[in-house]
PDB file of C-alpha atoms in Angstrom:
ATOM      1  CA  MET V  18      25.763  25.281 177.927  1.00 49.00           C
ATOM      2  CA  ALA V  19      23.162  23.795 175.578  1.00 52.00           C
ATOM      3  CA  GLU V  20      21.504  26.402 173.431  1.00 53.00           C
ATOM      4  CA  GLU V  21      17.825  26.768 174.223  1.00 53.00           C
ATOM      5  CA  LYS V  22      15.781  27.434 171.095  1.00 55.00           C
ATOM      6  CA  ILE V  23      13.133  30.133 171.191  1.00 53.00           C
ATOM      7  CA  PRO V  24       9.980  28.882 169.412  1.00 51.00           C
ATOM      8  CA  TYR V  25       9.471  32.154 167.545  1.00 54.00           C
ATOM      9  CA  PRO V  26      11.725  34.058 165.164  1.00 64.00           C
ATOM     10  CA  VAL V  27      13.984  36.765 166.565  1.00 72.00           C
ATOM     11  CA  ASP V  28      14.544  39.911 164.510  1.00 80.00           C
ATOM     12  CA  TYR V  29      18.183  40.628 165.337  1.00 78.00           C
ATOM     13  CA  SER V  30      18.073  43.812 163.248  1.00 79.00           C
ATOM     14  CA  SER V  31      15.306  45.309 165.409  1.00 84.00           C
ATOM     15  CA  ASP V  32      16.320  48.277 167.542  1.00 89.00           C
ATOM     16  CA  PHE V  33      13.874  47.046 170.185  1.00 90.00           C
ATOM     17  CA  PHE V  34      15.690  43.695 170.438  1.00 92.00           C
ATOM     18  CA  LYS V  35      19.155  45.260 170.406  1.00 94.00           C
ATOM     19  CA  ASN V  36      18.143  47.791 173.074  1.00 94.00           C
ATOM     20  CA  ALA V  37      16.741  45.003 175.264  1.00 95.00           C
ATOM     21  CA  VAL V  38      20.018  43.075 175.071  1.00 96.00           C
ATOM     22  CA  CYS V  39      22.005  46.281 175.714  1.00 96.00           C
ATOM     23  CA  SER V  40      19.876  47.072 178.762  1.00 96.00           C
ATOM     24  CA  GLU V  41      20.482  43.606 180.215  1.00 97.00           C
ATOM     25  CA  ILE V  42      24.229  43.926 179.558  1.00 97.00           C
ATOM     26  CA  ARG V  43      24.334  47.346 181.214  1.00 96.00           C
ATOM     27  CA  SER V  44      22.584  46.004 184.323  1.00 95.00           C
ATOM     28  CA  CYS V  45      25.283  43.326 184.592  1.00 96.00           C
ATOM     29  CA  LEU V  46      28.167  45.767 184.095  1.00 95.00           C
ATOM     30  CA  ILE V  47      27.093  48.783 186.129  1.00 94.00           C
ATOM     31  CA  ASN V  48      25.530  48.318 189.549  1.00 87.00           C
ATOM     32  CA  ARG V  49      25.966  49.344 193.170  1.00 87.00           C
ATOM     33  CA  LYS V  50      28.948  47.026 193.627  1.00 85.00           C
ATOM     34  CA  ALA V  51      30.981  47.810 190.526  1.00 82.00           C
ATOM     35  CA  ASN V  52      31.413  49.489 187.208  1.00 90.00           C
ATOM     36  CA  ALA V  53      32.866  46.706 185.074  1.00 90.00           C
ATOM     37  CA  CYS V  54      33.036  48.721 181.827  1.00 91.00           C
ATOM     38  CA  PRO V  55      36.862  48.583 181.621  1.00 90.00           C
ATOM     39  CA  MET V  56      36.746  44.783 182.027  1.00 91.00           C
ATOM     40  CA  ALA V  57      34.074  44.557 179.305  1.00 95.00           C
ATOM     41  CA  VAL V  58      36.346  46.405 176.878  1.00 94.00           C
ATOM     42  CA  ARG V  59      39.159  43.995 177.757  1.00 92.00           C
ATOM     43  CA  LEU V  60      36.878  40.958 177.299  1.00 95.00           C
ATOM     44  CA  ALA V  61      35.655  42.173 173.901  1.00 96.00           C
ATOM     45  CA  TRP V  62      39.220  42.862 172.800  1.00 93.00           C
ATOM     46  CA  HIS V  63      40.601  39.525 174.011  1.00 93.00           C
ATOM     47  CA  ALA V  64      37.699  37.634 172.417  1.00 95.00           C
ATOM     48  CA  SER V  65      38.447  39.420 169.120  1.00 95.00           C
ATOM     49  CA  GLY V  66      42.225  39.880 169.303  1.00 93.00           C
ATOM     50  CA  THR V  67      43.074  36.311 168.327  1.00 95.00           C
ATOM     51  CA  TYR V  68      41.837  36.886 164.761  1.00 95.00           C
ATOM     52  CA  ASP V  69      44.140  36.008 161.856  1.00 95.00           C
ATOM     53  CA  LYS V  70      43.217  37.643 158.543  1.00 96.00           C
ATOM     54  CA  THR V  71      45.224  35.108 156.519  1.00 95.00           C
ATOM     55  CA  ASP V  72      43.056  32.104 157.379  1.00 95.00           C
ATOM     56  CA  GLY V  73      40.039  33.673 159.157  1.00 93.00           C
ATOM     57  CA  SER V  74      40.733  31.755 162.368  1.00 94.00           C
ATOM     58  CA  GLY V  75      40.319  33.129 165.876  1.00 95.00           C
ATOM     59  CA  GLY V  76      38.379  36.245 166.700  1.00 95.00           C
ATOM     60  CA  SER V  77      35.054  36.704 168.439  1.00 96.00           C
ATOM     61  CA  ASN V  78      33.040  34.539 166.048  1.00 95.00           C
ATOM     62  CA  GLY V  79      32.777  31.236 167.867  1.00 95.00           C
ATOM     63  CA  GLY V  80      32.801  32.518 171.454  1.00 96.00           C
ATOM     64  CA  THR V  81      35.692  30.125 171.997  1.00 96.00           C
ATOM     65  CA  MET V  82      37.057  31.824 175.115  1.00 96.00           C
ATOM     66  CA  ARG V  83      34.482  29.881 177.113  1.00 95.00           C
ATOM     67  CA  HIS V  84      36.480  26.695 176.389  1.00 96.00           C
ATOM     68  CA  PRO V  85      39.312  25.902 178.847  1.00 95.00           C
ATOM     69  CA  LEU V  86      41.980  25.911 176.121  1.00 94.00           C
ATOM     70  CA  GLU V  87      41.455  29.600 175.270  1.00 95.00           C
ATOM     71  CA  ALA V  88      40.305  30.680 178.742  1.00 95.00           C
ATOM     72  CA  SER V  89      43.601  29.374 180.150  1.00 92.00           C
ATOM     73  CA  ASP V  90      45.757  31.654 177.962  1.00 92.00           C
ATOM     74  CA  ASP V  91      47.747  33.766 180.459  1.00 88.00           C
ATOM     75  CA  ALA V  92      46.604  36.908 178.610  1.00 89.00           C
ATOM     76  CA  ASN V  93      42.986  36.041 179.520  1.00 91.00           C
ATOM     77  CA  ALA V  94      43.619  35.835 183.274  1.00 89.00           C
ATOM     78  CA  GLY V  95      40.720  37.277 185.262  1.00 90.00           C
ATOM     79  CA  LEU V  96      38.288  37.455 182.337  1.00 93.00           C
ATOM     80  CA  GLY V  97      36.263  34.553 183.731  1.00 94.00           C
ATOM     81  CA  ILE V  98      34.917  37.089 186.237  1.00 93.00           C
ATOM     82  CA  LEU V  99      33.290  39.136 183.495  1.00 95.00           C
ATOM     83  CA  ARG V 100      32.197  36.128 181.444  1.00 97.00           C
ATOM     84  CA  ASP V 101      30.356  34.967 184.578  1.00 97.00           C
ATOM     85  CA  MET V 102      28.889  38.444 185.149  1.00 96.00           C
ATOM     86  CA  LEU V 103      27.380  38.304 181.647  1.00 98.00           C
ATOM     87  CA  LEU V 104      25.817  34.825 181.999  1.00 97.00           C
ATOM     88  CA  PRO V 105      22.406  36.311 182.925  1.00 97.00           C
ATOM     89  CA  VAL V 106      22.344  37.945 179.472  1.00 97.00           C
ATOM     90  CA  LYS V 107      22.844  34.548 177.820  1.00 97.00           C
ATOM     91  CA  LYS V 108      20.156  33.054 180.038  1.00 96.00           C
ATOM     92  CA  LYS V 109      17.672  35.781 179.125  1.00 95.00           C
ATOM     93  CA  PHE V 110      18.624  35.789 175.416  1.00 95.00           C
ATOM     94  CA  PRO V 111      19.709  32.180 174.713  1.00 94.00           C
ATOM     95  CA  ASN V 112      19.770  32.638 170.928  1.00 92.00           C
ATOM     96  CA  VAL V 113      22.358  35.425 171.175  1.00 96.00           C
ATOM     97  CA  SER V 114      25.867  33.992 170.939  1.00 96.00           C
ATOM     98  CA  PHE V 115      28.527  34.490 173.578  1.00 97.00           C
ATOM     99  CA  GLY V 116      30.642  36.182 170.893  1.00 97.00           C
ATOM    100  CA  ASP V 117      27.850  38.712 170.290  1.00 97.00           C
ATOM    101  CA  ILE V 118      27.267  39.286 174.012  1.00 98.00           C
ATOM    102  CA  TRP V 119      30.961  39.871 174.742  1.00 98.00           C
ATOM    103  CA  THR V 120      31.564  42.209 171.807  1.00 98.00           C
ATOM    104  CA  LEU V 121      28.324  44.129 172.369  1.00 98.00           C
ATOM    105  CA  ALA V 122      29.282  44.492 176.050  1.00 98.00           C
ATOM    106  CA  GLY V 123      32.607  46.008 174.964  1.00 96.00           C
ATOM    107  CA  ALA V 124      30.972  48.370 172.473  1.00 96.00           C
ATOM    108  CA  ASN V 125      28.421  49.491 175.077  1.00 96.00           C
ATOM    109  CA  ALA V 126      31.134  49.932 177.689  1.00 95.00           C
ATOM    110  CA  VAL V 127      33.046  52.329 175.430  1.00 93.00           C
ATOM    111  CA  ALA V 128      29.891  54.419 174.948  1.00 93.00           C
ATOM    112  CA  ASP V 129      29.031  54.241 178.666  1.00 92.00           C
ATOM    113  CA  CYS V 130      32.512  55.653 179.398  1.00 89.00           C
ATOM    114  CA  GLN V 131      31.723  58.645 177.143  1.00 89.00           C
ATOM    115  CA  GLY V 132      33.579  57.185 174.169  1.00 89.00           C
ATOM    116  CA  PRO V 133      32.217  56.936 170.634  1.00 91.00           C
ATOM    117  CA  LYS V 134      29.239  54.783 169.714  1.00 94.00           C
ATOM    118  CA  ILE V 135      30.650  51.703 168.008  1.00 93.00           C
ATOM    119  CA  PRO V 136      28.528  50.170 165.239  1.00 94.00           C
ATOM    120  CA  PHE V 137      27.443  46.616 166.053  1.00 95.00           C
ATOM    121  CA  SER V 138      25.686  43.816 164.214  1.00 94.00           C
ATOM    122  CA  PHE V 139      24.554  40.469 165.596  1.00 95.00           C
ATOM    123  CA  GLY V 140      25.620  37.336 163.756  1.00 94.00           C
ATOM    124  CA  ARG V 141      28.515  35.628 165.522  1.00 96.00           C
ATOM    125  CA  VAL V 142      27.895  31.907 165.987  1.00 95.00           C
ATOM    126  CA  ASP V 143      29.145  29.956 169.011  1.00 95.00           C
ATOM    127  CA  LYS V 144      31.326  26.941 168.286  1.00 95.00           C
ATOM    128  CA  ASP V 145      30.830  24.063 170.686  1.00 92.00           C
ATOM    129  CA  SER V 146      34.092  22.252 169.990  1.00 93.00           C
ATOM    130  CA  PRO V 147      37.288  23.335 171.741  1.00 92.00           C
ATOM    131  CA  ASP V 148      39.057  22.231 168.523  1.00 94.00           C
ATOM    132  CA  CYS V 149      37.975  25.612 167.111  1.00 93.00           C
ATOM    133  CA  CYS V 150      40.029  27.546 169.695  1.00 96.00           C
ATOM    134  CA  PRO V 151      42.935  29.549 168.312  1.00 95.00           C
ATOM    135  CA  PRO V 152      46.366  28.678 169.682  1.00 93.00           C
ATOM    136  CA  ASN V 153      47.410  30.505 172.841  1.00 93.00           C
ATOM    137  CA  GLY V 154      49.893  33.327 172.387  1.00 90.00           C
ATOM    138  CA  ARG V 155      48.051  35.344 169.732  1.00 93.00           C
ATOM    139  CA  LEU V 156      47.258  38.259 172.051  1.00 91.00           C
ATOM    140  CA  PRO V 157      49.724  41.130 172.547  1.00 87.00           C
ATOM    141  CA  ASP V 158      52.306  40.892 175.306  1.00 84.00           C
ATOM    142  CA  ALA V 159      53.134  44.391 176.566  1.00 75.00           C
ATOM    143  CA  SER V 160      56.564  43.291 177.750  1.00 83.00           C
ATOM    144  CA  GLN V 161      57.714  42.406 174.218  1.00 88.00           C
ATOM    145  CA  GLY V 162      57.813  45.904 172.717  1.00 87.00           C
ATOM    146  CA  ALA V 163      56.657  47.697 169.590  1.00 87.00           C
ATOM    147  CA  GLU V 164      57.755  45.150 166.975  1.00 92.00           C
ATOM    148  CA  HIS V 165      55.794  42.412 168.741  1.00 92.00           C
ATOM    149  CA  LEU V 166      52.721  44.660 168.881  1.00 89.00           C
ATOM    150  CA  ARG V 167      53.039  45.373 165.170  1.00 93.00           C
ATOM    151  CA  GLU V 168      53.334  41.659 164.394  1.00 94.00           C
ATOM    152  CA  VAL V 169      50.210  40.860 166.419  1.00 93.00           C
ATOM    153  CA  PHE V 170      48.123  43.754 165.094  1.00 93.00           C
ATOM    154  CA  TYR V 171      49.287  43.412 161.481  1.00 95.00           C
ATOM    155  CA  ARG V 172      48.130  39.753 161.633  1.00 95.00           C
ATOM    156  CA  MET V 173      44.628  41.137 162.197  1.00 94.00           C
ATOM    157  CA  GLY V 174      44.910  43.746 159.456  1.00 95.00           C
ATOM    158  CA  PHE V 175      45.537  46.880 161.542  1.00 93.00           C
ATOM    159  CA  ASN V 176      47.971  49.673 160.679  1.00 94.00           C
ATOM    160  CA  ASP V 177      50.117  51.720 163.098  1.00 92.00           C
ATOM    161  CA  ARG V 178      47.516  54.472 163.497  1.00 92.00           C
ATOM    162  CA  GLU V 179      44.846  51.917 164.430  1.00 90.00           C
ATOM    163  CA  ILE V 180      47.243  50.231 166.861  1.00 88.00           C
ATOM    164  CA  VAL V 181      47.719  53.536 168.682  1.00 86.00           C
ATOM    165  CA  ALA V 182      43.957  54.190 168.758  1.00 84.00           C
ATOM    166  CA  LEU V 183      43.179  50.732 170.154  1.00 82.00           C
ATOM    167  CA  SER V 184      45.952  51.029 172.725  1.00 79.00           C
ATOM    168  CA  GLY V 185      44.118  54.028 174.170  1.00 73.00           C
ATOM    169  CA  ALA V 186      41.706  51.597 175.806  1.00 72.00           C
ATOM    170  CA  HIS V 187      44.385  51.051 178.447  1.00 67.00           C
ATOM    171  CA  THR V 188      43.390  54.405 179.943  1.00 67.00           C
ATOM    172  CA  LEU V 189      40.155  52.786 181.190  1.00 69.00           C
ATOM    173  CA  GLY V 190      40.271  51.228 184.619  1.00 68.00           C
ATOM    174  CA  ARG V 191      43.444  49.839 186.104  1.00 63.00           C
ATOM    175  CA  CYS V 192      45.589  46.718 185.988  1.00 65.00           C
ATOM    176  CA  HIS V 193      45.439  43.963 188.560  1.00 66.00           C
ATOM    177  CA  LYS V 194      48.560  41.874 189.097  1.00 67.00           C
ATOM    178  CA  SER V 195      46.535  38.656 189.375  1.00 67.00           C
ATOM    179  CA  ARG V 196      44.965  39.283 185.953  1.00 67.00           C
ATOM    180  CA  SER V 197      47.593  40.877 183.748  1.00 65.00           C
ATOM    181  CA  GLY V 198      50.830  40.726 185.686  1.00 65.00           C
ATOM    182  CA  TYR V 199      50.733  44.521 185.993  1.00 65.00           C
ATOM    183  CA  ASP V 200      49.382  46.604 188.864  1.00 67.00           C
ATOM    184  CA  GLY V 201      47.816  50.046 188.877  1.00 67.00           C
ATOM    185  CA  PRO V 202      46.674  52.423 186.141  1.00 67.00           C
ATOM    186  CA  TRP V 203      48.468  52.565 182.790  1.00 63.00           C
ATOM    187  CA  THR V 204      48.358  56.335 182.993  1.00 65.00           C
ATOM    188  CA  ALA V 205      48.108  58.840 185.834  1.00 66.00           C
ATOM    189  CA  ASP V 206      46.120  61.326 183.729  1.00 63.00           C
ATOM    190  CA  PRO V 207      43.604  59.506 181.477  1.00 54.00           C
TER     191      PRO V 207
END
């Protein structure tokens, strides 16, 4: 998608601007047909969870999940649904990067589910080349156990306490076999 330039400056630090983007995101996530907040948290995490602190590669800066190489990672199965649901936000705010839209959608979804308000700043820049995609396999694989999770999360700079806190997001929504290989809720009593 070619970026359409707005002929006037955008004040990304303005609460008015941020609230307008948040409102558009919310209208895409919560409507009469669905509440896609759990999927938004998953999208934000998967867009960010490829980060490697040693070389600064991966992560949400770049919005690289829109490229087939990263979108095709088995761990990202089903996330095209939510990326498509958020396209109207990009159309309405073309100067806001996909990385910003996806991570802001996740932050808003947490708050909309009565979780904490997550601080957010605009500034991620989309990368147009698929050469910028991180290699597949950087996201956690639940079937590989605790040591694998530590390896993945330590690569991003997290400690065990933060791993446990982030894992709590699995209490939102439910799993779908076609998307994650798992079916049903992660917990019976969220």
